[in-house]
Amino acid sequence: IKMVSQHPAASLNERATVDYIISEGLYNFGLFESEADRVQKVEKIIKEVGLLPEHLTRYPHEFSGGQRQRIGLARAMVMQPELVIADEPISALDVSIRAQVLNLMKKFQQEMGTSYLFIAHDLSIVRFISDHIAVIYKGDIVEVAPAEELFDFPLHPYTHSLISAIPIPDPLLEKNKKLFTYDPSVHDYSKEKPELVDIGHNHFVYGSPSEIAEYKRIREAGEPIKPVTILSPEEKAKLDAETKPTSDVIDEAILETPLHDTGSLWYTIASFFLPIIGIIAGLIFKKKNHIRNFKACLKGALIGIGVVALIVILFMIMLWMATL
């Protein structure tokens, strides 16, 4: 079992060369017959991930994020593992680099028969790499099924909402898409306790007995579920108008911070020299909801009063010493 971490930079030893990083597992388990065999294995795997043998003498900070993740993948695959745990292995990468790393993982999966425990939040990526998918909500598995089965029949509402959130490449369709939003309150588990149940077709769903019965009915009907609804421009405009905040709400939000509530330094300076007037002005500002101006006046007045108090104390001490 090997692992590919989420953060390419944090998972590599910055003080070690790429050669040592990839070879560390080979050293620990003695998986090479001679030094020449070790070098041959390391150079082969570094080429497999799209890097060059001359990169082996460099350090991780000399590489980009995508290249570092390739090094992490090479470190795992040089051991020829049966299982690789990939914990969000592409979330820290750019979109174009994600595709390259995913293609590499798919290549190893096909050529070496490697199994992945692929952890991610983007179901479109999970669909590309996985044969079976488990959907987890707050630590509980709510649905498990083969990849295509899950996408054709997303029975649990949370799975449905995740699939509907996948971006559509066409900007016009994406603009008019209506999201399916998951609401946990639709479940009533006060009387019936939920379980993860096989409803057939190697499809497991988490729910109460009444929910499971409904899931089975939908699945046996055999009609794929549409997770996304595309609205017409008129329907989309109507929906936006219904959900758009009113002008009164917008005006109130704007007026929460008055235009001239700047907290200018001049208020602090003036209050320093005239602390009593500064306190009075600050109270007026506070009443008018000019909070920044109030704080500026209060700050200057307090500093001014403190300085005056300090001068008076020093004067009293000096006067007392003079009378001794």
Coordinates of N, CA and C in Angstrom, one line a residue, residues 201-294:
H201 N -28.7 -4.4 -8.3 CA -27.8 -3.8 -9.3 C -26.5 -3.4 -8.6
N202 N -26.1 -4.0 -7.5 CA -24.9 -3.7 -6.8 C -24.9 -2.2 -6.3
H203 N -26.1 -1.8 -6.0 CA -26.4 -0.4 -5.6 C -26.8 -0.3 -4.1
F204 N -26.1 0.4 -3.3 CA -26.4 0.5 -1.9 C -26.8 2.0 -1.6
V205 N -27.9 2.1 -0.8 CA -28.3 3.5 -0.5 C -28.7 3.5 1.0
Y206 N -28.4 4.6 1.6 CA -28.6 4.9 3.1 C -29.9 5.5 3.2
G207 N -30.8 4.9 4.0 CA -32.1 5.5 4.2 C -33.0 4.7 5.2
S208 N -34.1 5.3 5.5 CA -35.1 4.6 6.4 C -35.9 3.6 5.5
P209 N -36.6 2.6 6.1 CA -37.3 1.6 5.3 C -38.2 2.2 4.3
S210 N -38.9 3.3 4.6 CA -39.8 3.9 3.7 C -39.1 4.6 2.5
E211 N -37.9 5.2 2.8 CA -37.1 5.8 1.8 C -36.5 4.7 0.9
I212 N -36.0 3.6 1.5 CA -35.5 2.5 0.7 C -36.5 1.9 -0.3
A213 N -37.7 1.8 0.2 CA -38.8 1.3 -0.7 C -39.0 2.2 -1.9
E214 N -38.9 3.5 -1.6 CA -39.1 4.5 -2.7 C -37.9 4.4 -3.7
Y215 N -36.7 4.3 -3.1 CA -35.5 4.2 -4.0 C -35.6 2.9 -4.9
K216 N -36.0 1.8 -4.3 CA -36.2 0.6 -5.1 C -37.2 0.8 -6.2
R217 N -38.3 1.5 -5.9 CA -39.3 1.7 -6.9 C -38.8 2.5 -8.1
I218 N -38.0 3.6 -7.7 CA -37.4 4.4 -8.8 C -36.4 3.6 -9.6
R219 N -35.6 2.8 -8.9 CA -34.5 2.1 -9.6 C -35.1 1.0 -10.5
E220 N -36.2 0.3 -10.1 CA -36.8 -0.8 -10.9 C -37.5 -0.2 -12.0
A221 N -37.9 1.1 -12.0 CA -38.6 1.7 -13.2 C -37.6 1.8 -14.3
G222 N -36.3 1.8 -14.0 CA -35.3 1.8 -15.1 C -35.1 3.0 -15.9
E223 N -35.7 4.1 -15.5 CA -35.5 5.4 -16.2 C -34.4 6.2 -15.5
P224 N -33.3 6.5 -16.2 CA -32.3 7.3 -15.7 C -32.8 8.6 -15.1
I225 N -32.2 9.1 -14.0 CA -32.6 10.3 -13.3 C -31.8 11.5 -13.9
K226 N -32.5 12.5 -14.2 CA -31.8 13.7 -14.7 C -31.4 14.6 -13.5
P227 N -30.1 14.7 -13.2 CA -29.7 15.4 -12.0 C -29.7 16.9 -12.3
V228 N -29.7 17.3 -13.5 CA -29.6 18.8 -13.9 C -30.9 19.2 -14.7
T229 N -31.4 20.3 -14.4 CA -32.5 20.9 -15.2 C -32.0 22.1 -15.9
I230 N -32.2 22.1 -17.2 CA -31.8 23.3 -18.0 C -33.1 24.1 -18.3
L231 N -33.1 25.4 -17.8 CA -34.2 26.2 -17.9 C -34.1 27.0 -19.2
S232 N -35.2 27.4 -19.7 CA -35.2 28.4 -20.9 C -34.8 29.7 -20.4
P233 N -34.3 30.6 -21.2 CA -33.9 32.0 -20.8 C -35.1 32.7 -20.0
E234 N -36.3 32.5 -20.5 CA -37.4 33.1 -19.8 C -37.6 32.6 -18.4
E235 N -37.5 31.2 -18.3 CA -37.7 30.6 -16.9 C -36.5 31.0 -16.0
K236 N -35.3 31.1 -16.6 CA -34.2 31.5 -15.7 C -34.3 32.9 -15.2
A237 N -34.8 33.8 -16.1 CA -35.0 35.2 -15.7 C -36.1 35.3 -14.7
K238 N -37.1 34.5 -14.8 CA -38.2 34.6 -13.8 C -37.7 34.1 -12.4
L239 N -36.9 33.0 -12.5 CA -36.3 32.4 -11.2 C -35.3 33.4 -10.6
D240 N -34.5 34.1 -11.4 CA -33.6 35.1 -10.8 C -34.4 36.3 -10.2
A241 N -35.5 36.7 -10.8 CA -36.3 37.8 -10.3 C -36.9 37.4 -9.0
E242 N -37.3 36.1 -8.8 CA -37.9 35.6 -7.6 C -36.9 35.6 -6.4
T243 N -35.6 35.2 -6.8 CA -34.6 35.1 -5.7 C -33.8 36.3 -5.5
K244 N -33.9 37.3 -6.4 CA -33.1 38.6 -6.2 C -33.6 39.4 -5.1
P245 N -32.7 39.9 -4.2 CA -33.1 40.7 -3.1 C -33.7 42.0 -3.5
T246 N -34.7 42.5 -2.7 CA -35.4 43.7 -3.1 C -34.4 44.9 -2.9
S247 N -34.8 46.0 -3.6 CA -34.0 47.2 -3.5 C -33.9 47.8 -2.1
D248 N -35.0 47.6 -1.3 CA -34.9 48.0 0.1 C -33.8 47.3 0.9
V249 N -33.7 46.0 0.7 CA -32.7 45.3 1.4 C -31.3 45.7 0.9
I250 N -31.1 46.0 -0.4 CA -29.8 46.5 -0.9 C -29.5 47.8 -0.3
D251 N -30.5 48.8 -0.3 CA -30.3 50.1 0.3 C -29.9 50.0 1.7
E252 N -30.5 49.1 2.5 CA -30.2 49.0 3.9 C -28.8 48.5 4.1
A253 N -28.4 47.6 3.2 CA -27.0 47.1 3.3 C -26.0 48.2 3.0
I254 N -26.3 49.0 2.1 CA -25.4 50.1 1.7 C -25.3 51.1 2.9
L255 N -26.5 51.4 3.5 CA -26.5 52.5 4.5 C -26.0 52.0 5.9
E256 N -25.7 50.7 6.0 CA -25.1 50.1 7.2 C -23.8 50.8 7.5
T257 N -23.0 51.2 6.5 CA -21.7 51.9 6.6 C -21.9 53.2 6.0
P258 N -22.1 54.3 6.8 CA -22.3 55.7 6.2 C -21.1 56.1 5.3
L259 N -21.4 56.9 4.3 CA -20.4 57.3 3.3 C -19.2 58.0 3.9
H260 N -19.4 58.9 4.9 CA -18.3 59.7 5.5 C -17.7 59.1 6.8
D261 N -18.0 57.8 7.1 CA -17.5 57.2 8.2 C -16.1 56.6 7.9
T262 N -15.1 57.5 7.8 CA -13.8 57.1 7.3 C -12.8 56.8 8.5
G263 N -13.1 57.3 9.7 CA -12.1 57.0 10.8 C -10.8 57.8 10.5
S264 N -10.9 59.0 10.0 CA -9.7 59.8 9.6 C -8.8 60.0 10.8
L265 N -7.5 60.0 10.5 CA -6.5 60.3 11.5 C -6.6 61.7 12.1
W266 N -7.2 62.6 11.4 CA -7.3 64.0 11.9 C -8.3 64.0 13.1
Y267 N -9.3 63.1 13.1 CA -10.2 63.0 14.3 C -9.4 62.6 15.5
T268 N -8.4 61.6 15.3 CA -7.6 61.2 16.4 C -6.7 62.3 16.9
I269 N -6.1 63.0 16.0 CA -5.1 64.1 16.4 C -5.9 65.2 17.1
A270 N -7.1 65.6 16.6 CA -7.8 66.7 17.2 C -8.3 66.3 18.6
S271 N -8.7 65.0 18.7 CA -9.2 64.5 20.0 C -8.0 64.4 21.0
F272 N -6.8 64.2 20.5 CA -5.6 64.1 21.4 C -5.4 65.5 22.1
F273 N -5.5 66.5 21.3 CA -5.2 67.9 21.9 C -6.5 68.4 22.6
L274 N -7.7 68.0 22.2 CA -8.9 68.4 22.9 C -9.7 67.2 23.3
P275 N -9.3 66.5 24.3 CA -9.9 65.2 24.6 C -11.4 65.3 25.0
I276 N -11.8 66.4 25.8 CA -13.2 66.5 26.2 C -14.1 66.7 25.0
I277 N -13.6 67.6 24.1 CA -14.4 67.8 22.9 C -14.4 66.5 22.0
G278 N -13.3 65.8 22.0 CA -13.2 64.6 21.2 C -14.1 63.5 21.7
I279 N -14.3 63.4 23.1 CA -15.3 62.4 23.6 C -16.7 62.8 23.2
I280 N -17.0 64.1 23.3 CA -18.4 64.6 22.9 C -18.6 64.3 21.4
A281 N -17.6 64.6 20.6 CA -17.8 64.3 19.1 C -17.9 62.9 18.9
G282 N -17.2 62.0 19.6 CA -17.3 60.6 19.4 C -18.6 60.1 19.7
L283 N -19.2 60.6 20.8 CA -20.6 60.1 21.2 C -21.6 60.5 20.1
I284 N -21.4 61.7 19.5 CA -22.3 62.1 18.5 C -22.1 61.2 17.2
F285 N -20.9 60.9 16.9 CA -20.6 60.0 15.8 C -21.3 58.6 16.0
K286 N -21.1 58.2 17.2 CA -21.7 56.8 17.6 C -23.2 56.8 17.4
K287 N -23.9 57.9 17.8 CA -25.3 58.0 17.7 C -25.7 58.0 16.2
K288 N -24.9 58.6 15.3 CA -25.2 58.6 13.9 C -24.7 57.4 13.2
N289 N -24.2 56.4 13.9 CA -23.7 55.1 13.4 C -22.4 55.3 12.6
H290 N -21.6 56.4 12.9 CA -20.3 56.5 12.3 C -19.3 55.9 13.2
I291 N -19.2 54.5 13.2 CA -18.4 53.8 14.2 C -16.9 54.0 14.0
R292 N -16.4 54.1 12.8 CA -15.0 54.4 12.6 C -14.6 55.7 13.2
N293 N -15.4 56.7 12.9 CA -15.1 58.1 13.4 C -15.2 58.1 14.9
F294 N -16.2 57.4 15.5 CA -16.3 57.3 17.0 C -15.0 56.6 17.6

